[in-house]
Coordinates of N, CA and C in Angstrom, one line a residue:
Q28 N 92.4 92.6 115.0 CA 92.0 92.5 113.6 C 92.9 93.4 112.8
V29 N 93.4 92.8 111.7 CA 94.3 93.6 110.8 C 93.5 94.3 109.8
Q30 N 93.8 95.5 109.6 CA 93.1 96.3 108.6 C 94.1 97.0 107.7
L31 N 93.8 97.1 106.4 CA 94.7 97.8 105.4 C 93.8 98.8 104.7
Q32 N 94.3 99.9 104.4 CA 93.6 101.0 103.7 C 94.5 101.6 102.7
E33 N 94.0 101.6 101.4 CA 94.7 102.2 100.4 C 94.3 103.7 100.3
S34 N 95.3 104.5 99.9 CA 95.0 105.9 99.6 C 95.8 106.5 98.5
G35 N 95.3 107.4 97.8 CA 96.0 108.0 96.7 C 95.1 108.6 95.7
P36 N 95.6 109.2 94.7 CA 94.8 109.9 93.7 C 94.0 108.9 92.8
G37 N 92.8 109.3 92.5 CA 91.9 108.4 91.7 C 92.2 108.6 90.2
L38 N 92.8 109.7 89.8 CA 93.1 110.1 88.4 C 94.5 110.5 88.3
V39 N 95.2 109.9 87.3 CA 96.6 110.2 87.0 C 96.7 110.4 85.5
K40 N 97.5 111.4 85.1 CA 97.7 111.7 83.7 C 98.8 110.7 83.1
P41 N 98.6 110.4 81.9 CA 99.7 109.5 81.2 C 101.1 110.2 81.4
S42 N 102.0 109.3 81.6 CA 103.5 109.6 81.7 C 103.8 110.1 83.1
Q43 N 102.8 110.3 84.0 CA 103.1 110.7 85.3 C 103.4 109.5 86.2
T44 N 103.7 109.8 87.5 CA 104.0 108.8 88.5 C 102.8 108.6 89.4
L45 N 102.3 107.4 89.5 CA 101.2 107.0 90.4 C 101.9 106.7 91.8
S46 N 101.3 107.3 92.8 CA 101.8 106.9 94.2 C 100.6 106.6 95.0
L47 N 100.7 105.4 95.6 CA 99.6 104.9 96.5 C 100.2 104.4 97.8
T48 N 99.5 104.7 98.9 CA 100.0 104.4 100.2 C 99.0 103.4 100.9
C49 N 99.5 102.4 101.6 CA 98.7 101.5 102.3 C 99.0 101.7 103.8
T50 N 98.0 102.0 104.6 CA 98.1 102.2 106.0 C 97.6 101.0 106.7
V51 N 98.4 100.4 107.5 CA 98.1 99.1 108.2 C 97.8 99.4 109.7
S52 N 96.8 98.7 110.2 CA 96.5 98.8 111.6 C 96.3 97.4 112.1
G53 N 96.5 97.1 113.4 CA 96.3 95.8 113.9 C 97.5 94.9 113.8
D54 N 98.6 95.3 113.1 CA 99.8 94.5 113.0 C 100.9 95.5 112.6
S55 N 102.1 95.1 112.8 CA 103.3 95.9 112.4 C 103.8 95.3 111.1
I56 N 104.2 96.2 110.2 CA 104.7 95.8 108.9 C 106.1 95.2 109.0
T57 N 106.7 95.2 110.3 CA 108.0 94.6 110.5 C 107.8 93.2 111.2
T58 N 106.6 92.8 111.4 CA 106.3 91.5 112.1 C 106.7 90.4 111.1
D59 N 107.5 89.4 111.7 CA 107.8 88.3 110.8 C 106.8 87.2 110.9
V60 N 106.5 86.5 109.9 CA 107.1 86.6 108.6 C 106.0 86.9 107.6
Y61 N 105.9 88.2 107.3 CA 104.8 88.7 106.4 C 105.3 89.5 105.2
Y62 N 104.6 89.5 104.2 CA 104.9 90.1 102.9 C 103.8 91.1 102.6
W63 N 104.1 92.3 102.4 CA 103.1 93.3 102.2 C 103.1 93.7 100.7
S64 N 102.0 93.3 100.1 CA 101.9 93.3 98.6 C 101.0 94.3 98.1
W65 N 101.2 94.6 96.8 CA 100.3 95.3 95.9 C 99.9 94.4 94.8
I66 N 98.6 94.5 94.6 CA 97.9 93.7 93.5 C 97.0 94.6 92.8
R67 N 96.7 94.4 91.5 CA 95.7 95.2 90.8 C 94.8 94.4 89.9
Q68 N 93.7 95.0 89.6 CA 92.8 94.3 88.7 C 92.3 95.3 87.6
P69 N 92.8 95.2 86.4 CA 92.3 96.1 85.3 C 90.9 95.8 85.0
P70 N 90.2 96.7 84.4 CA 88.8 96.4 84.1 C 88.6 95.2 83.1
G71 N 87.8 94.3 83.4 CA 87.6 93.2 82.6 C 88.7 92.1 82.5
K72 N 89.6 92.3 83.4 CA 90.8 91.3 83.4 C 91.0 90.7 84.8
G73 N 91.9 89.8 84.9 CA 92.2 89.1 86.2 C 93.1 89.9 87.0
M74 N 93.3 89.4 88.2 CA 94.2 90.1 89.2 C 95.6 90.0 88.7
E75 N 96.4 91.0 89.0 CA 97.9 91.0 88.7 C 98.7 91.4 89.9
W76 N 99.6 90.5 90.3 CA 100.5 90.8 91.4 C 101.5 91.8 90.9
I77 N 101.8 92.9 91.7 CA 102.7 93.9 91.3 C 104.0 93.8 92.0
G78 N 104.0 93.5 93.3 CA 105.2 93.4 94.1 C 104.9 93.4 95.6
Y79 N 106.0 93.2 96.3 CA 105.8 93.3 97.8 C 107.1 93.8 98.5
I80 N 106.9 94.3 99.7 CA 108.0 94.6 100.6 C 107.9 93.7 101.8
A81 N 108.9 92.9 102.0 CA 108.9 92.0 103.1 C 109.0 92.6 104.5
Y82 N 108.8 91.9 105.5 CA 109.0 92.4 106.9 C 110.4 92.8 107.1
T83 N 111.3 92.3 106.4 CA 112.7 92.7 106.5 C 113.0 94.0 105.8
G84 N 112.1 94.4 104.9 CA 112.3 95.6 104.1 C 112.8 95.3 102.7
K85 N 113.1 94.0 102.5 CA 113.5 93.6 101.1 C 112.3 93.6 100.2
T86 N 112.5 94.0 98.9 CA 111.5 94.1 98.0 C 111.6 93.1 96.9
Y87 N 110.5 92.8 96.3 CA 110.4 91.8 95.1 C 109.3 92.3 94.2
Y88 N 109.7 92.4 92.9 CA 108.8 93.0 92.0 C 108.4 92.0 90.8
S89 N 107.2 92.3 90.3 CA 106.8 91.5 89.1 C 107.8 91.9 88.0
P90 N 108.3 90.9 87.3 CA 109.3 91.1 86.2 C 108.7 92.0 85.1
S91 N 107.4 91.9 84.9 CA 106.9 92.7 83.8 C 106.7 94.2 84.2
L92 N 106.8 94.5 85.5 CA 106.6 95.9 85.9 C 107.9 96.4 86.6
K93 N 108.9 95.6 86.8 CA 110.0 95.9 87.6 C 110.7 97.2 87.2
S94 N 110.7 97.5 85.9 CA 111.4 98.7 85.5 C 110.7 100.0 85.8
R95 N 109.4 99.9 86.2 CA 108.6 101.1 86.5 C 108.2 101.2 87.9
I96 N 108.4 100.3 88.8 CA 107.9 100.4 90.1 C 108.9 100.4 91.2
S97 N 108.5 101.0 92.3 CA 109.2 101.0 93.6 C 108.2 100.8 94.7
I98 N 108.6 100.0 95.7 CA 107.8 99.9 96.9 C 108.7 100.2 98.1
S99 N 108.2 101.1 98.9 CA 109.0 101.5 100.1 C 108.1 101.5 101.3
R100 N 108.7 101.7 102.5 CA 107.9 101.7 103.7 C 108.3 102.8 104.7
D101 N 107.4 103.2 105.5 CA 107.6 104.1 106.6 C 107.2 103.4 107.9
T102 N 108.2 102.8 108.6 CA 107.8 102.0 109.7 C 107.3 102.8 110.9
S103 N 107.6 104.1 110.9 CA 107.1 104.9 112.0 C 105.6 105.2 111.8
K104 N 105.1 105.1 110.6 CA 103.7 105.3 110.3 C 103.0 104.0 110.0
N105 N 103.7 102.9 110.0 CA 103.2 101.6 109.6 C 102.5 101.6 108.3
Q106 N 103.2 102.2 107.3 CA 102.7 102.3 106.0 C 103.7 101.8 104.9
F107 N 103.2 101.4 103.8 CA 104.0 101.1 102.7 C 103.4 101.7 101.4
T108 N 104.3 102.0 100.5 CA 103.9 102.9 99.4 C 104.4 102.3 98.1
L109 N 103.5 102.4 97.1 CA 103.8 102.0 95.7 C 104.0 103.2 94.9
Q110 N 105.0 103.2 94.1 CA 105.2 104.2 93.0 C 105.3 103.5 91.7
L111 N 104.5 103.9 90.8 CA 104.5 103.4 89.4 C 104.7 104.5 88.4
R112 N 105.8 104.4 87.8 CA 106.3 105.5 86.9 C 105.8 105.4 85.5
S113 N 105.7 106.5 84.8 CA 105.4 106.5 83.3 C 104.1 105.7 83.1
V114 N 103.1 106.1 83.8 CA 101.8 105.3 83.6 C 101.2 105.6 82.2
T115 N 100.4 104.6 81.8 CA 99.6 104.6 80.6 C 98.2 104.2 80.9
P116 N 97.3 104.4 80.0 CA 95.9 104.0 80.3 C 95.8 102.5 80.6
E117 N 96.8 101.7 80.2 CA 96.8 100.3 80.6 C 97.0 100.0 82.0
D118 N 97.4 101.0 82.8 CA 97.6 100.9 84.2 C 96.4 101.2 85.0
T119 N 95.3 101.6 84.3 CA 94.0 101.8 84.9 C 93.6 100.5 85.5
A120 N 93.2 100.5 86.8 CA 92.9 99.3 87.6 C 92.4 99.7 89.0
V121 N 91.8 98.7 89.6 CA 91.6 98.8 91.1 C 92.9 98.2 91.7
Y122 N 93.5 99.0 92.6 CA 94.7 98.6 93.2 C 94.4 98.2 94.7
Y123 N 95.0 97.1 95.1 CA 94.8 96.6 96.4 C 96.1 96.4 97.1
C124 N 96.1 96.6 98.4 CA 97.3 96.2 99.2 C 96.8 95.1 100.1
A125 N 97.8 94.2 100.4 CA 97.4 93.0 101.1 C 98.6 92.4 101.9
R126 N 98.3 91.6 102.9 CA 99.3 90.9 103.6 C 99.3 89.4 103.3
H127 N 100.5 88.9 103.0 CA 100.6 87.5 102.7 C 101.6 86.9 103.6
S128 N 101.4 85.6 104.0 CA 102.3 84.9 104.8 C 103.2 84.0 104.0
D129 N 103.1 84.1 102.7 CA 104.0 83.3 101.8 C 104.8 84.3 100.9
S130 N 106.0 83.9 100.8 CA 106.9 84.8 99.9 C 106.7 84.6 98.4
R131 N 105.9 83.5 98.1 CA 105.6 83.3 96.7 C 104.5 84.2 96.3
P132 N 104.6 85.0 95.2 CA 103.6 85.9 94.7 C 102.3 85.1 94.3
S133 N 101.2 85.8 94.5 CA 99.9 85.2 94.1 C 99.1 86.2 93.4
N134 N 98.4 85.8 92.4 CA 97.4 86.7 91.7 C 96.0 86.5 92.3
Y135 N 95.9 85.7 93.3 CA 94.5 85.4 93.8 C 94.4 86.0 95.2
L136 N 93.5 87.0 95.3 CA 93.3 87.8 96.5 C 92.9 86.9 97.7
H137 N 92.2 85.9 97.4 CA 91.7 85.0 98.5 C 92.8 84.2 99.2
E138 N 94.0 84.2 98.5 CA 95.1 83.5 99.1 C 95.9 84.4 100.1
Y139 N 95.5 85.7 100.2 CA 96.2 86.6 101.1 C 95.4 86.5 102.5
D140 N 96.1 86.9 103.5 CA 95.5 86.9 104.9 C 94.5 88.0 105.0
Y141 N 94.9 89.2 104.6 CA 94.1 90.4 104.7 C 94.3 91.3 103.5
W142 N 93.3 92.0 103.1 CA 93.5 93.0 102.0 C 92.6 94.2 102.3
G143 N 92.9 95.3 101.6 CA 92.1 96.5 101.7 C 90.9 96.4 100.8
Q144 N 90.1 97.4 100.8 CA 88.9 97.5 100.0 C 89.2 97.8 98.5
G145 N 90.4 98.2 98.3 CA 90.8 98.6 96.9 C 90.5 100.0 96.6
T146 N 91.3 100.6 95.7 CA 91.1 102.0 95.3 C 91.2 102.0 93.7
Q147 N 90.3 102.7 93.1 CA 90.2 102.8 91.7 C 91.2 103.9 91.2
V148 N 92.1 103.5 90.3 CA 93.0 104.5 89.7 C 92.7 104.5 88.2
T149 N 92.5 105.7 87.7 CA 92.2 105.8 86.2 C 93.4 106.7 85.6
V150 N 93.9 106.2 84.6 CA 95.0 107.0 83.9 C 94.4 107.6 82.6
S151 N 94.3 108.9 82.6 CA 93.6 109.5 81.5 C 94.0 111.0 81.5
S152 N 94.1 111.5 80.2 CA 94.4 112.9 80.1 C 93.2 113.8 80.2

């Protein structure tokens, strides 16, 4: 059984960098062919795909967020990490990490193979 667990601060101040880690168990993040994604859902809005890091280590980001995000991995810990720079209150959302067997991004969580329970991040001073 594959399990994903998000971790990180629940509260971040505006202009700071948000850092979230996804710890994966039951599968290796280097197993082909999977794409390890970050998705978020702002309050009252739909899901938004943020980006992914592929089993090869290659990254692909949402064009609307590309200038502010980085996704990296630590294969020794079987974790991948999202960094979102210069956050604003509009970045307040529930953030999910998920595994996808398709390289095409999706905003629909049910299209992913597995996903974490999500973690609430609030951007506020």
